[in-house]
Amino acid sequence: MHRIAAEPLDVLRTRTSAKWRSYADDVLPLPVAEMDYPLAEPIAEALHAAIRRSDTGYNEGSRPVAEAFEGFAATRLGWQVDPARVTCTGDVSMGIVEVLRRVTNPGDGVIITPPIYPPFFDLVTEASGVVVEVPMLGGIDEGWTLDLDGIDAAFAAGAKAMVLCNPHNPIGLVPDGVQLAALADIAARHGVTIVSDEVHGPLVQPGVDYTPFLKASDAAREHGVAITSASKSFNIPGLKSALIVTASERGDRVRAALPYEVEWRMGQFGAIASIAAFTKGGHWLDGVLGSLDDNRRLLADLITDELPGVRYRMPDATYLAWLDLSALGWGDDPAAYALEHSKVALGIGTAFGSSVGRGHVRLNFACTPEVLDEAITRLAEARVSSVE
């Protein structure tokens, strides 16, 4: 597999995105889910062409993006998507909120599974729901799994929806098809909806069997709504484009009830970039996956050599590592200690769930091997200083 090389720091620091403007120049910024790779050339060409023709008006609707995704989903994900059952919007978070508003009433419980992408907590409340936490079972040493009994009990207690993270951020878990089908059966039994965030789906490592939720079973198609985007896999989150996908008449009614403006929140550049990504970006994506595979393995070696006691399970998907730094003795929020003493910015573990995130951090390894090496070296030096 070929590799796409990440940009060097001097180039990256000219970017004006959040990752590169949130910290001082002496900090290595590894918390924000932006990749350090150069933009895929087909996407860059499509955007340059749009600028040259002053193509900066409103997007033309969901169909062109949906048709591009149809081919991508079939080829890359083994998933047959009907473009007529796709409604686009600005980003995955917008999609989650709008779908939750259609399938729940204010005050209804919505299940999430910590440790989980921190905005999920806010998205549920934005949709006027009440967060119901059902933490993942297992852990770094043995691996994780969905707590199906806990989810069943939460639905029995009155929860009306669940936001599934498939693949799971921050632990990099790819739930298998059997588990997803079992989850769908639970949803069918309780007459509830599974909203599946699949934005990291294209970032599953080769050899790992990935099942989009709507592919898992007839019950999943009936009770599921999938939301996905090119944003993470092609590093274009600022361009604003996502897809809300259904596969049943029940799901279609959810999309049909979406406010008119939901579709028009998709940016024109987001639509243009997504079409280019889905139709011409495969070679670039393969190269990125190769580089991410190298880095997830490099991180394991670096931790073994320089940070003994730190616990890490190599993710099967995403470019994010969930690290247990408890052994370093840096308290419940080791990210704060790391930022102050090593000038390495990491994701704050407790933001992913206060009950499961203490002593943990999230690290973004979509960077050069040199940056990853330097980050672990800095953390190791801070460890030495903290015990002297």
Tab-separated table of N, CA, C and O in Angstrom, residues 141-234:
chain	number	residue	atom	x	y	z
A	141	ASP	N	-7.404	-3.194	27.905
A	141	ASP	CA	-6.695	-4.469	27.906
A	141	ASP	C	-7.450	-5.551	27.142
A	141	ASP	O	-6.870	-6.262	26.313
A	142	GLU	N	-8.733	-5.707	27.417
A	142	GLU	CA	-9.504	-6.798	26.829
A	142	GLU	C	-10.299	-6.383	25.599
A	142	GLU	O	-10.858	-7.227	24.886
A	143	GLY	N	-10.379	-5.094	25.301
A	143	GLY	CA	-11.217	-4.611	24.219
A	143	GLY	C	-12.599	-4.247	24.715
A	143	GLY	O	-12.980	-4.578	25.843
A	144	TRP	N	-13.348	-3.548	23.862
A	144	TRP	CA	-14.653	-3.038	24.261
A	144	TRP	C	-15.778	-3.746	23.502
A	144	TRP	O	-15.560	-4.350	22.455
A	145	THR	N	-16.968	-3.602	24.044
A	145	THR	CA	-18.155	-4.079	23.367
A	145	THR	C	-19.353	-3.269	23.852
A	145	THR	O	-19.339	-2.713	24.954
A	146	LEU	N	-20.383	-3.175	23.026
A	146	LEU	CA	-21.604	-2.512	23.443
A	146	LEU	C	-22.265	-3.289	24.576
A	146	LEU	O	-22.301	-4.526	24.552
A	147	ASP	N	-22.795	-2.581	25.543
A	147	ASP	CA	-23.523	-3.202	26.646
A	147	ASP	C	-24.981	-3.376	26.203
A	147	ASP	O	-25.848	-2.555	26.501
A	148	LEU	N	-25.239	-4.461	25.488
A	148	LEU	CA	-26.575	-4.657	24.929
A	148	LEU	C	-27.631	-4.818	26.014
A	148	LEU	O	-28.750	-4.318	25.871
A	149	ASP	N	-27.287	-5.503	27.109
A	149	ASP	CA	-28.257	-5.638	28.201
A	149	ASP	C	-28.566	-4.278	28.822
A	149	ASP	O	-29.726	-3.975	29.149
A	150	GLY	N	-27.531	-3.451	28.995
A	150	GLY	CA	-27.739	-2.119	29.549
A	150	GLY	C	-28.568	-1.244	28.631
A	150	GLY	O	-29.419	-0.459	29.084
A	151	ILE	N	-28.329	-1.370	27.328
A	151	ILE	CA	-29.108	-0.604	26.351
A	151	ILE	C	-30.562	-1.057	26.364
A	151	ILE	O	-31.495	-0.239	26.353
A	152	ASP	N	-30.770	-2.368	26.413
A	152	ASP	CA	-32.124	-2.920	26.482
A	152	ASP	C	-32.856	-2.380	27.714
A	152	ASP	O	-34.019	-1.954	27.640
A	153	ALA	N	-32.151	-2.384	28.846
A	153	ALA	CA	-32.770	-1.890	30.090
A	153	ALA	C	-33.095	-0.403	30.002
A	153	ALA	O	-34.140	0.042	30.496
A	154	ALA	N	-32.213	0.372	29.366
A	154	ALA	CA	-32.456	1.816	29.241
A	154	ALA	C	-33.659	2.095	28.349
A	154	ALA	O	-34.466	2.995	28.633
A	155	PHE	N	-33.812	1.309	27.286
A	155	PHE	CA	-35.005	1.469	26.454
A	155	PHE	C	-36.260	1.034	27.219
A	155	PHE	O	-37.315	1.675	27.131
A	156	ALA	N	-36.130	-0.038	27.974
A	156	ALA	CA	-37.273	-0.498	28.765
A	156	ALA	C	-37.697	0.542	29.793
A	156	ALA	O	-38.888	0.656	30.129
A	157	ALA	N	-36.718	1.333	30.245
A	157	ALA	CA	-37.005	2.378	31.234
A	157	ALA	C	-37.556	3.650	30.601
A	157	ALA	O	-37.883	4.606	31.314
A	158	GLY	N	-37.626	3.685	29.269
A	158	GLY	CA	-38.279	4.820	28.630
A	158	GLY	C	-37.488	5.597	27.606
A	158	GLY	O	-38.032	6.497	26.964
A	159	ALA	N	-36.195	5.295	27.425
A	159	ALA	CA	-35.427	5.989	26.391
A	159	ALA	C	-36.053	5.723	25.023
A	159	ALA	O	-36.580	4.636	24.772
A	160	LYS	N	-35.989	6.721	24.134
A	160	LYS	CA	-36.670	6.618	22.846
A	160	LYS	C	-35.720	6.565	21.648
A	160	LYS	O	-36.157	6.322	20.526
A	161	ALA	N	-34.428	6.801	21.873
A	161	ALA	CA	-33.474	6.773	20.765
A	161	ALA	C	-32.087	6.512	21.320
A	161	ALA	O	-31.838	6.627	22.525
A	162	MET	N	-31.186	6.155	20.430
A	162	MET	CA	-29.782	5.974	20.779
A	162	MET	C	-28.937	6.563	19.676
A	162	MET	O	-29.245	6.422	18.485
A	163	VAL	N	-27.861	7.252	20.058
A	163	VAL	CA	-26.871	7.702	19.088
A	163	VAL	C	-25.712	6.718	19.138
A	163	VAL	O	-24.975	6.643	20.129
A	164	LEU	N	-25.577	5.946	18.094
A	164	LEU	CA	-24.517	4.956	17.949
A	164	LEU	C	-23.322	5.596	17.253
A	164	LEU	O	-23.495	6.379	16.320
A	165	CYS	N	-22.128	5.268	17.694
A	165	CYS	CA	-20.908	5.751	17.043
A	165	CYS	C	-20.258	4.547	16.368
A	165	CYS	O	-19.699	3.674	17.047
A	166	ASN	N	-20.329	4.490	15.039
A	166	ASN	CA	-19.918	3.303	14.289
A	166	ASN	C	-19.124	3.701	13.046
A	166	ASN	O	-19.721	4.092	12.043
A	167	PRO	N	-17.761	3.638	13.112
A	167	PRO	CA	-16.878	3.201	14.193
A	167	PRO	C	-16.898	4.174	15.377
A	167	PRO	O	-17.305	5.323	15.236
A	168	HIS	N	-16.402	3.675	16.507
A	168	HIS	CA	-16.532	4.389	17.766
A	168	HIS	C	-15.358	5.336	18.002
A	168	HIS	O	-14.196	4.943	17.937
A	169	ASN	N	-15.696	6.590	18.262
A	169	ASN	CA	-14.741	7.632	18.649
A	169	ASN	C	-14.923	7.872	20.142
A	169	ASN	O	-16.033	8.195	20.565
A	170	PRO	N	-13.892	7.664	21.002
A	170	PRO	CA	-12.455	7.695	20.703
A	170	PRO	C	-11.747	6.349	20.710
A	170	PRO	O	-10.522	6.310	20.547
A	171	ILE	N	-12.442	5.223	20.915
A	171	ILE	CA	-11.718	3.975	21.169
A	171	ILE	C	-11.365	3.212	19.901
A	171	ILE	O	-10.618	2.225	19.964
A	172	GLY	N	-11.900	3.629	18.753
A	172	GLY	CA	-11.550	2.971	17.500
A	172	GLY	C	-12.171	1.607	17.327
A	172	GLY	O	-11.734	0.819	16.478
A	173	LEU	N	-13.219	1.311	18.101
A	173	LEU	CA	-13.913	0.027	17.983
A	173	LEU	C	-14.770	-0.004	16.722
A	173	LEU	O	-15.454	0.964	16.403
A	174	VAL	N	-14.743	-1.134	16.032
A	174	VAL	CA	-15.643	-1.382	14.915
A	174	VAL	C	-16.588	-2.500	15.343
A	174	VAL	O	-16.212	-3.674	15.346
A	175	PRO	N	-17.824	-2.175	15.769
A	175	PRO	CA	-18.749	-3.226	16.207
A	175	PRO	C	-19.014	-4.215	15.076
A	175	PRO	O	-19.137	-3.818	13.914
A	176	ASP	N	-19.102	-5.496	15.414
A	176	ASP	CA	-19.333	-6.467	14.348
A	176	ASP	C	-20.810	-6.530	13.984
A	176	ASP	O	-21.682	-6.030	14.696
A	177	GLY	N	-21.069	-7.162	12.840
A	177	GLY	CA	-22.429	-7.214	12.328
A	177	GLY	C	-23.390	-7.934	13.240
A	177	GLY	O	-24.581	-7.591	13.305
A	178	VAL	N	-22.898	-8.931	13.971
A	178	VAL	CA	-23.764	-9.678	14.889
A	178	VAL	C	-24.251	-8.768	16.007
A	178	VAL	O	-25.431	-8.770	16.358
A	179	GLN	N	-23.329	-7.980	16.581
A	179	GLN	CA	-23.725	-7.045	17.640
A	179	GLN	C	-24.698	-5.998	17.125
A	179	GLN	O	-25.668	-5.647	17.805
A	180	LEU	N	-24.439	-5.484	15.932
A	180	LEU	CA	-25.319	-4.458	15.389
A	180	LEU	C	-26.710	-5.020	15.105
A	180	LEU	O	-27.717	-4.349	15.334
A	181	ALA	N	-26.769	-6.251	14.618
A	181	ALA	CA	-28.071	-6.870	14.387
A	181	ALA	C	-28.806	-7.091	15.714
A	181	ALA	O	-30.035	-6.910	15.793
A	182	ALA	N	-28.063	-7.461	16.760
A	182	ALA	CA	-28.682	-7.635	18.074
A	182	ALA	C	-29.202	-6.300	18.605
A	182	ALA	O	-30.289	-6.230	19.205
A	183	LEU	N	-28.436	-5.231	18.381
A	183	LEU	CA	-28.886	-3.902	18.777
A	183	LEU	C	-30.163	-3.527	18.028
A	183	LEU	O	-31.103	-2.959	18.601
A	184	ALA	N	-30.196	-3.839	16.752
A	184	ALA	CA	-31.386	-3.532	15.953
A	184	ALA	C	-32.606	-4.297	16.459
A	184	ALA	O	-33.724	-3.767	16.481
A	185	ASP	N	-32.399	-5.549	16.864
A	185	ASP	CA	-33.516	-6.323	17.418
A	185	ASP	C	-34.054	-5.679	18.694
A	185	ASP	O	-35.271	-5.654	18.927
A	186	ILE	N	-33.145	-5.167	19.524
A	186	ILE	CA	-33.569	-4.465	20.739
A	186	ILE	C	-34.399	-3.234	20.362
A	186	ILE	O	-35.457	-2.971	20.949
A	187	ALA	N	-33.908	-2.475	19.374
A	187	ALA	CA	-34.638	-1.279	18.939
A	187	ALA	C	-36.027	-1.649	18.421
A	187	ALA	O	-37.021	-0.958	18.704
A	188	ALA	N	-36.113	-2.741	17.668
A	188	ALA	CA	-37.408	-3.165	17.128
A	188	ALA	C	-38.360	-3.565	18.249
A	188	ALA	O	-39.561	-3.247	18.208
A	189	ARG	N	-37.836	-4.242	19.241
A	189	ARG	CA	-38.676	-4.697	20.347
A	189	ARG	C	-39.286	-3.525	21.114
A	189	ARG	O	-40.411	-3.593	21.594
A	190	HIS	N	-38.532	-2.435	21.183
A	190	HIS	CA	-39.004	-1.275	21.948
A	190	HIS	C	-39.607	-0.184	21.060
A	190	HIS	O	-40.086	0.833	21.578
A	191	GLY	N	-39.557	-0.364	19.745
A	191	GLY	CA	-40.123	0.630	18.838
A	191	GLY	C	-39.384	1.952	18.853
A	191	GLY	O	-40.013	3.020	18.752
A	192	VAL	N	-38.043	1.901	18.940
A	192	VAL	CA	-37.225	3.107	19.059
A	192	VAL	C	-36.303	3.243	17.843
A	192	VAL	O	-36.325	2.412	16.937
A	193	THR	N	-35.498	4.303	17.840
A	193	THR	CA	-34.658	4.615	16.689
A	193	THR	C	-33.184	4.621	17.071
A	193	THR	O	-32.805	5.187	18.103
A	194	ILE	N	-32.353	4.022	16.220
A	194	ILE	CA	-30.902	4.078	16.347
A	194	ILE	C	-30.386	5.077	15.318
A	194	ILE	O	-30.579	4.898	14.110
A	195	VAL	N	-29.757	6.146	15.789
A	195	VAL	CA	-29.149	7.143	14.909
A	195	VAL	C	-27.664	6.823	14.868
A	195	VAL	O	-26.951	6.972	15.868
A	196	SER	N	-27.178	6.356	13.717
A	196	SER	CA	-25.816	5.844	13.615
A	196	SER	C	-24.894	6.866	12.965
A	196	SER	O	-25.023	7.183	11.781
A	197	ASP	N	-23.960	7.386	13.748
A	197	ASP	CA	-22.933	8.309	13.258
A	197	ASP	C	-21.825	7.463	12.638
A	197	ASP	O	-21.094	6.763	13.344
A	198	GLU	N	-21.684	7.537	11.309
A	198	GLU	CA	-20.734	6.688	10.594
A	198	GLU	C	-19.679	7.509	9.865
A	198	GLU	O	-19.136	7.081	8.844
A	199	VAL	N	-19.350	8.672	10.422
A	199	VAL	CA	-18.424	9.578	9.760
A	199	VAL	C	-17.025	8.978	9.633
A	199	VAL	O	-16.277	9.319	8.711
A	200	HIS	N	-16.653	8.070	10.545
A	200	HIS	CA	-15.334	7.441	10.476
A	200	HIS	C	-15.357	6.120	9.712
A	200	HIS	O	-14.339	5.428	9.661
A	201	GLY	N	-16.490	5.758	9.117
A	201	GLY	CA	-16.599	4.490	8.413
A	201	GLY	C	-15.541	4.251	7.351
A	201	GLY	O	-14.987	3.152	7.256
A	202	PRO	N	-15.212	5.243	6.515
A	202	PRO	CA	-14.179	5.009	5.500
A	202	PRO	C	-12.771	4.885	6.066
A	202	PRO	O	-11.839	4.573	5.321
A	203	LEU	N	-12.600	5.128	7.365
A	203	LEU	CA	-11.265	5.068	7.982
A	203	LEU	C	-11.047	3.771	8.746
A	203	LEU	O	-10.215	3.707	9.648
A	204	VAL	N	-11.765	2.721	8.380
A	204	VAL	CA	-11.526	1.390	8.927
A	204	VAL	C	-10.311	0.787	8.219
A	204	VAL	O	-10.189	0.870	6.995
A	205	GLN	N	-9.427	0.194	8.998
A	205	GLN	CA	-8.217	-0.367	8.425
A	205	GLN	C	-8.519	-1.598	7.561
A	205	GLN	O	-9.433	-2.372	7.869
A	206	PRO	N	-7.789	-1.788	6.458
A	206	PRO	CA	-7.977	-2.982	5.631
A	206	PRO	C	-7.854	-4.255	6.472
A	206	PRO	O	-7.012	-4.349	7.371
A	207	GLY	N	-8.708	-5.213	6.175
A	207	GLY	CA	-8.702	-6.456	6.936
A	207	GLY	C	-9.673	-6.469	8.096
A	207	GLY	O	-9.939	-7.530	8.679
A	208	VAL	N	-10.208	-5.300	8.436
A	208	VAL	CA	-11.220	-5.202	9.498
A	208	VAL	C	-12.598	-5.190	8.842
A	208	VAL	O	-12.854	-4.412	7.926
A	209	ASP	N	-13.476	-6.041	9.302
A	209	ASP	CA	-14.815	-6.155	8.721
A	209	ASP	C	-15.719	-5.067	9.289
A	209	ASP	O	-16.038	-5.075	10.478
A	210	TYR	N	-16.113	-4.127	8.432
A	210	TYR	CA	-16.960	-3.012	8.860
A	210	TYR	C	-18.379	-3.212	8.336
A	210	TYR	O	-18.578	-3.495	7.151
A	211	THR	N	-19.355	-3.016	9.219
A	211	THR	CA	-20.768	-3.144	8.846
A	211	THR	C	-21.489	-1.831	9.085
A	211	THR	O	-21.715	-1.441	10.235
A	212	PRO	N	-21.853	-1.090	8.038
A	212	PRO	CA	-22.751	0.056	8.231
A	212	PRO	C	-24.039	-0.428	8.892
A	212	PRO	O	-24.529	-1.527	8.583
A	213	PHE	N	-24.585	0.370	9.796
A	213	PHE	CA	-25.725	-0.106	10.581
A	213	PHE	C	-26.896	-0.516	9.700
A	213	PHE	O	-27.543	-1.549	9.947
A	214	LEU	N	-27.192	0.245	8.657
A	214	LEU	CA	-28.345	-0.066	7.828
A	214	LEU	C	-28.148	-1.327	6.988
A	214	LEU	O	-29.085	-1.805	6.344
A	215	LYS	N	-26.937	-1.845	7.000
A	215	LYS	CA	-26.647	-3.101	6.308
A	215	LYS	C	-26.802	-4.305	7.230
A	215	LYS	O	-26.836	-5.454	6.769
A	216	ALA	N	-26.933	-4.081	8.538
A	216	ALA	CA	-26.831	-5.161	9.519
A	216	ALA	C	-27.996	-6.139	9.456
A	216	ALA	O	-27.810	-7.341	9.654
A	217	SER	N	-29.222	-5.651	9.211
A	217	SER	CA	-30.397	-6.536	9.232
A	217	SER	C	-31.625	-5.770	8.768
A	217	SER	O	-31.605	-4.535	8.648
A	218	ASP	N	-32.707	-6.497	8.552
A	218	ASP	CA	-33.972	-5.842	8.217
A	218	ASP	C	-34.424	-4.931	9.352
A	218	ASP	O	-34.955	-3.832	9.115
A	219	ALA	N	-34.214	-5.362	10.602
A	219	ALA	CA	-34.606	-4.534	11.740
A	219	ALA	C	-33.785	-3.255	11.791
A	219	ALA	O	-34.306	-2.180	12.152
A	220	ALA	N	-32.511	-3.346	11.422
A	220	ALA	CA	-31.665	-2.153	11.401
A	220	ALA	C	-32.152	-1.174	10.343
A	220	ALA	O	-32.198	0.041	10.568
A	221	ARG	N	-32.532	-1.694	9.186
A	221	ARG	CA	-33.038	-0.816	8.135
A	221	ARG	C	-34.349	-0.163	8.550
A	221	ARG	O	-34.619	0.993	8.204
A	222	GLU	N	-35.156	-0.878	9.299
A	222	GLU	CA	-36.444	-0.355	9.728
A	222	GLU	C	-36.295	0.693	10.824
A	222	GLU	O	-37.004	1.711	10.822
A	223	HIS	N	-35.375	0.473	11.749
A	223	HIS	CA	-35.291	1.320	12.947
A	223	HIS	C	-34.036	2.190	12.982
A	223	HIS	O	-33.793	2.851	13.988
A	224	GLY	N	-33.282	2.221	11.895
A	224	GLY	CA	-32.054	2.997	11.883
A	224	GLY	C	-32.098	4.175	10.935
A	224	GLY	O	-32.820	4.176	9.927
A	225	VAL	N	-31.317	5.194	11.272
A	225	VAL	CA	-31.013	6.314	10.384
A	225	VAL	C	-29.510	6.505	10.458
A	225	VAL	O	-28.950	6.653	11.552
A	226	ALA	N	-28.846	6.469	9.322
A	226	ALA	CA	-27.391	6.645	9.292
A	226	ALA	C	-27.049	8.068	8.875
A	226	ALA	O	-27.728	8.656	8.025
A	227	ILE	N	-26.003	8.597	9.488
A	227	ILE	CA	-25.527	9.934	9.133
A	227	ILE	C	-24.025	9.841	8.903
A	227	ILE	O	-23.285	9.330	9.760
A	228	THR	N	-23.591	10.307	7.747
A	228	THR	CA	-22.190	10.169	7.397
A	228	THR	C	-21.731	11.367	6.586
A	228	THR	O	-22.511	12.284	6.291
A	229	SER	N	-20.454	11.373	6.229
A	229	SER	CA	-19.871	12.527	5.550
A	229	SER	C	-18.485	12.170	5.042
A	229	SER	O	-17.855	11.232	5.544
A	230	ALA	N	-18.009	12.926	4.072
A	230	ALA	CA	-16.608	12.828	3.653
A	230	ALA	C	-15.688	13.631	4.567
A	230	ALA	O	-14.474	13.633	4.385
A	231	SER	N	-16.238	14.292	5.556
A	231	SER	CA	-15.488	15.296	6.311
A	231	SER	C	-14.273	14.749	7.035
A	231	SER	O	-13.189	15.341	6.975
A	232	LYS	N	-14.406	13.616	7.749
A	232	LYS	CA	-13.275	13.079	8.492
A	232	LYS	C	-12.315	12.321	7.593
A	232	LYS	O	-11.101	12.490	7.673
A	233	SER	N	-12.862	11.462	6.728
A	233	SER	CA	-11.989	10.610	5.922
A	233	SER	C	-11.215	11.398	4.874
A	233	SER	O	-10.125	10.971	4.455
A	234	PHE	N	-11.732	12.556	4.449
A	234	PHE	CA	-11.023	13.364	3.455
A	234	PHE	C	-10.592	14.721	4.015
A	234	PHE	O	-10.143	15.589	3.263
